[in-house]
Coordinates of C-alpha atoms (C1' of nucleotides) in Angstrom, one line a residue:
Chain A
M30 CA 94.0 -34.2 26.6
K31 CA 92.1 -33.7 23.3
K32 CA 90.7 -37.3 22.1
K33 CA 89.4 -35.0 19.5
D34 CA 86.6 -36.3 17.6
P35 CA 85.5 -34.3 14.3
A36 CA 81.5 -36.4 14.2
I37 CA 81.1 -35.4 17.8
D38 CA 81.9 -32.0 17.1
R39 CA 80.2 -31.9 13.6
L40 CA 77.1 -33.2 15.9
F41 CA 76.8 -31.0 18.7
H42 CA 77.5 -27.6 16.6
A43 CA 74.5 -29.1 14.2
L44 CA 72.7 -29.5 17.3
G45 CA 73.4 -26.1 19.2
D46 CA 71.3 -23.6 16.7
P47 CA 67.6 -23.0 17.4
T48 CA 67.0 -22.9 13.4
R49 CA 68.8 -26.5 12.7
R50 CA 66.6 -28.0 15.5
A51 CA 63.8 -26.2 14.0
I52 CA 64.2 -28.0 10.6
L53 CA 64.7 -31.6 12.3
D54 CA 61.4 -30.5 14.2
R55 CA 60.2 -30.1 11.1
L56 CA 61.4 -32.7 9.0
G57 CA 60.2 -34.7 11.7
H58 CA 56.7 -34.5 11.0
A59 CA 57.4 -34.6 7.4
P60 CA 60.2 -34.6 4.5
T61 CA 60.3 -30.9 2.8
S62 CA 61.9 -29.3 0.2
A63 CA 64.2 -26.0 1.2
T64 CA 62.1 -23.5 0.1
R65 CA 59.5 -25.1 2.1
L66 CA 61.8 -25.1 5.0
A67 CA 63.1 -21.0 4.0
E68 CA 59.6 -19.9 4.1
W69 CA 58.1 -21.4 7.3
L70 CA 61.6 -20.1 8.7
G71 CA 61.2 -17.3 7.8
V72 CA 65.0 -17.0 5.5
T73 CA 66.6 -16.4 2.7
V74 CA 67.1 -20.7 0.7
T75 CA 70.5 -19.7 0.8
A76 CA 70.4 -19.6 4.9
V77 CA 68.7 -22.7 4.6
G78 CA 71.1 -24.2 2.3
Q79 CA 74.0 -23.8 4.5
H80 CA 72.2 -24.7 7.9
L81 CA 71.1 -28.7 5.7
Q82 CA 75.0 -28.5 4.7
I83 CA 76.1 -28.7 8.7
L84 CA 72.9 -30.9 9.2
E85 CA 74.0 -33.4 6.4
D86 CA 77.8 -33.4 7.5
A87 CA 76.9 -34.5 11.3
G88 CA 74.3 -37.0 9.6
L89 CA 71.3 -36.2 11.3
V90 CA 69.8 -35.0 8.4
S91 CA 70.1 -36.9 4.5
T92 CA 68.6 -34.9 1.4
E93 CA 68.3 -35.8 -2.1
K94 CA 67.6 -33.7 -5.8
L95 CA 65.2 -34.8 -7.7
G96 CA 65.3 -32.4 -10.6
R97 CA 65.4 -28.8 -9.8
V98 CA 63.9 -29.7 -6.2
R99 CA 66.0 -31.0 -3.0
T100 CA 64.1 -33.0 -0.9
C101 CA 65.2 -33.1 3.1
S102 CA 64.4 -35.8 5.8
I103 CA 65.4 -37.1 8.8
H104 CA 68.4 -38.9 9.0
H105 CA 69.5 -41.8 12.0
A106 CA 72.8 -42.1 12.4
G107 CA 73.4 -38.4 14.1
F108 CA 70.9 -39.6 16.7
D109 CA 72.5 -42.6 17.5
R110 CA 75.6 -41.3 17.7
L111 CA 74.5 -38.6 20.2
E112 CA 72.6 -41.4 22.6
Q113 CA 75.7 -43.1 22.5
W114 CA 77.5 -39.9 23.5
I115 CA 75.1 -40.0 26.4
R116 CA 75.2 -43.2 27.6
D117 CA 79.4 -43.0 27.5
H118 CA 78.8 -40.3 29.8
R119 CA 76.1 -41.3 32.0
T120 CA 77.9 -44.6 32.8
S121 CA 80.7 -43.1 33.2
W122 CA 79.6 -40.6 36.0
E123 CA 76.8 -43.6 37.1
R124 CA 80.3 -45.7 38.1
R125 CA 81.6 -42.5 39.9
L126 CA 78.7 -42.3 42.4
E127 CA 78.7 -45.9 42.6
R128 CA 82.5 -46.0 44.0
L129 CA 81.5 -43.4 46.2
A130 CA 78.3 -45.4 47.2
D131 CA 81.5 -47.9 48.2
L132 CA 83.7 -45.6 50.1
L133 CA 80.5 -44.3 52.1
A134 CA 79.7 -48.1 53.1
E135 CA 83.3 -48.4 53.7
S136 CA 83.7 -45.7 55.9
D137 CA 80.8 -46.6 57.9
K138 CA 83.0 -49.4 59.7
D139 CA 85.2 -47.2 60.8
Chain B
M30 CA 57.5 -21.4 13.9
K31 CA 59.2 -21.2 17.4
K32 CA 58.0 -23.0 19.7
K33 CA 60.9 -21.2 22.4
D34 CA 62.6 -23.3 25.0
P35 CA 65.3 -22.0 26.6
A36 CA 66.3 -24.6 29.0
I37 CA 66.8 -26.8 25.4
D38 CA 68.4 -23.7 23.7
R39 CA 71.0 -23.3 26.9
L40 CA 71.9 -27.3 26.8
F41 CA 72.7 -27.6 23.5
H42 CA 74.7 -24.6 23.2
A43 CA 76.7 -25.9 26.6
L44 CA 77.3 -28.9 24.7
G45 CA 78.1 -27.5 21.3
D46 CA 81.4 -26.1 22.8
P47 CA 84.1 -28.7 22.6
T48 CA 85.9 -27.0 25.7
R49 CA 82.5 -27.7 28.1
R50 CA 82.6 -30.9 26.6
A51 CA 86.3 -31.9 27.6
I52 CA 85.1 -30.3 31.4
L53 CA 82.2 -32.7 31.3
D54 CA 84.4 -35.4 30.4
R55 CA 86.9 -34.8 33.2
L56 CA 83.8 -34.7 35.5
G57 CA 83.0 -37.5 34.5
H58 CA 85.7 -39.0 36.0
A59 CA 86.0 -37.1 39.2
P60 CA 85.1 -33.5 40.9
T61 CA 87.6 -30.5 40.3
S62 CA 88.5 -27.3 41.4
A63 CA 87.8 -25.2 38.7
T64 CA 92.4 -24.4 38.8
R65 CA 92.8 -27.8 37.6
L66 CA 91.0 -27.4 35.3
A67 CA 92.2 -24.7 34.0
E68 CA 95.6 -26.2 34.7
W69 CA 94.4 -29.5 32.6
L70 CA 93.1 -27.6 29.8
G71 CA 95.9 -25.1 29.3
V72 CA 93.5 -21.4 29.5
T73 CA 93.2 -19.2 32.4
V74 CA 91.0 -19.6 35.5
T75 CA 88.7 -17.0 34.0
A76 CA 87.8 -18.9 31.0
V77 CA 87.2 -21.7 33.2
G78 CA 84.9 -20.0 35.1
Q79 CA 82.6 -18.7 32.1
H80 CA 82.3 -21.7 31.0
L81 CA 81.5 -23.4 34.4
Q82 CA 78.4 -20.3 34.5
I83 CA 77.3 -21.7 31.0
L84 CA 77.2 -25.5 32.2
E85 CA 75.8 -24.8 35.3
D86 CA 73.0 -22.9 33.3
A87 CA 72.1 -25.9 32.0
G88 CA 71.9 -28.4 34.0
L89 CA 74.9 -30.3 33.0
V90 CA 77.5 -29.2 35.9
S91 CA 76.6 -28.5 39.9
T92 CA 79.3 -26.5 41.6
E93 CA 79.9 -25.5 45.1
K94 CA 81.8 -23.1 47.1
L95 CA 83.7 -24.6 50.1
G96 CA 86.2 -21.7 51.8
R97 CA 88.0 -20.6 48.7
V98 CA 88.1 -23.2 46.2
R99 CA 84.7 -24.1 44.1
T100 CA 84.7 -27.5 43.2
C101 CA 82.7 -28.6 40.1
S102 CA 81.3 -32.0 39.9
I103 CA 78.6 -33.6 37.2
H104 CA 74.4 -33.0 37.7
H105 CA 71.9 -34.9 36.0
A106 CA 69.6 -32.7 35.2
G107 CA 71.2 -31.7 31.8
F108 CA 71.8 -35.5 30.7
D109 CA 68.2 -36.5 32.0
R110 CA 66.4 -33.2 30.0
L111 CA 68.6 -34.0 26.7
E112 CA 67.9 -37.9 26.7
Q113 CA 64.2 -36.6 27.2
W114 CA 64.9 -34.5 24.0
I115 CA 66.2 -37.9 22.4
R116 CA 63.3 -39.8 23.0
D117 CA 61.1 -36.6 21.4
H118 CA 62.6 -36.3 18.6
R119 CA 63.2 -40.2 18.0
T120 CA 59.4 -41.0 18.8
S121 CA 58.4 -38.3 16.3
W122 CA 60.2 -39.6 13.1
E123 CA 59.8 -43.4 14.0
R124 CA 55.9 -42.2 14.0
R125 CA 56.4 -40.7 10.7
L126 CA 58.0 -44.1 9.4
E127 CA 55.4 -46.6 11.0
R128 CA 52.9 -44.0 8.4
L129 CA 54.8 -44.4 5.7
A130 CA 55.3 -48.4 6.0
D131 CA 51.2 -48.1 6.4
L132 CA 51.0 -46.1 3.2
L133 CA 53.1 -48.7 1.4
A134 CA 51.2 -51.3 2.8
E135 CA 47.8 -49.6 1.2
S136 CA 49.5 -49.3 -2.3
D137 CA 50.3 -52.7 -2.0
K138 CA 46.6 -53.3 -2.6
D139 CA 46.0 -51.1 -5.4
Chain C
dA24 C1' 100.8 -9.8 59.5
dA25 C1' 102.4 -10.7 54.9
dA26 C1' 102.5 -14.1 51.3
dA27 C1' 99.9 -17.2 48.3
dT28 C1' 96.1 -19.3 47.0
dA29 C1' 91.4 -19.6 44.2
dC30 C1' 88.6 -17.3 42.3
dT31 C1' 85.1 -12.9 40.4
dG32 C1' 84.7 -8.8 37.9
dA33 C1' 85.1 -5.6 34.0
dA34 C1' 86.8 -4.1 29.9
dG35 C1' 89.5 -5.8 25.5
dT36 C1' 90.0 -8.6 20.9
dA37 C1' 89.8 -11.6 17.7
dT38 C1' 87.7 -15.0 15.1
dC39 C1' 83.3 -17.4 14.4
dC40 C1' 79.0 -17.9 12.2
dA41 C1' 74.0 -17.1 11.0
dC42 C1' 72.4 -14.5 7.7
dT43 C1' 71.9 -11.6 3.6
dT44 C1' 72.8 -9.8 -1.6
dG45 C1' 73.5 -10.2 -6.5
dA46 C1' 75.0 -13.0 -9.8
dC47 C1' 74.3 -17.9 -11.9
dA48 C1' 72.5 -22.5 -13.0
dA49 C1' 69.5 -26.4 -14.0
dT50 C1' 64.9 -27.9 -14.6
dT51 C1' 60.0 -27.4 -15.4
dC52 C1' 55.6 -24.6 -17.4
dT53 C1' 53.1 -22.5 -20.7
Chain D
dA12 C1' 61.6 -20.1 -27.0
dG13 C1' 60.5 -17.5 -22.7
dA14 C1' 59.1 -17.5 -18.2
dA15 C1' 59.1 -19.0 -13.8
dT16 C1' 60.9 -22.4 -10.0
dT17 C1' 64.3 -24.1 -7.3
dG18 C1' 68.3 -24.2 -5.7
dT19 C1' 74.5 -22.7 -6.0
dC20 C1' 78.1 -20.3 -5.2
dA21 C1' 81.5 -16.4 -3.6
dA22 C1' 81.6 -12.1 -1.2
dG23 C1' 80.4 -9.5 2.7
dT24 C1' 78.3 -7.9 6.8
dG25 C1' 77.4 -7.9 11.8
dG26 C1' 76.9 -9.7 16.6
dA27 C1' 78.4 -13.9 19.2
dT28 C1' 81.4 -16.5 21.8
dA29 C1' 85.8 -17.9 23.6
dC30 C1' 89.5 -16.5 25.2
dT31 C1' 92.8 -12.8 27.3
dT32 C1' 94.6 -9.2 30.7
dC33 C1' 94.0 -6.3 34.6
dA34 C1' 92.6 -5.0 39.1
dG35 C1' 90.0 -6.6 43.3
dT36 C1' 88.4 -10.4 47.1
dA37 C1' 87.9 -13.8 50.0
dT38 C1' 90.7 -17.2 52.3
dT39 C1' 94.2 -19.8 53.7
dT40 C1' 99.4 -20.6 54.7
dT41 C1' 103.2 -19.6 57.1

DNA sequence: AAAATACTGAAGTATCCACTTGACAATTCT
DNA sequence: AGAATTGTCAAGTGGATACTTCAGTATTTT
């Protein structure tokens, strides 16, 4: 039953947390450092680091360390994958609705 | 900082679990009863009931009880909201990229 | 009416996960 | 060089959560 897709797992798990979505909101506006994110969110830098790891693994954020400061920005890949997932599932039930419509049309003939 | 949106919270939380996404996969193919889902997933009917509650609250699934059997099917609202969320965030960072491009073009003039 | 089916509700458990603290490493500032 | 800044690592804690079992209700079947 389980066609396990670790990438999708990581993606949805990453998006499942409000704090991480808040980070995405912020980064969508402009790239920032981990410390700034921490101050803004009201949590420790350590916590932010952990979130960033997860977001990066999910392909939603990319980070680069210059000197001692790690700058984070939005990354496309994750959003693309998410959009693809929706498209797949949407077409899935849309096809089902079509079949249903066909069946109804069929039964009208009786 | 927190512009809390409970609907989005519920939505992403619902999608964050692999079992619940498996349920969506299955329902995308065809509507089913709770018991069938439980057999297919290899968990208790109780567990399925709990998942269904969450999926329903998120607007991803709708259920209807006829007699003693509860039939579940995909519901559009959740997917629509999800798609809207992506659109919002995509335009957000796309606008940023435009500004960045403008800045680069600007600095070329120096 | 009795037995089987399909689900619901309460309560417990075990695991996961977001967050912390405290110690450390690396870089920049004075 | 010394102090401040920025981030990383290891380990621990509390609360959420995905399950379970057990007991019960409503519906269908025989």
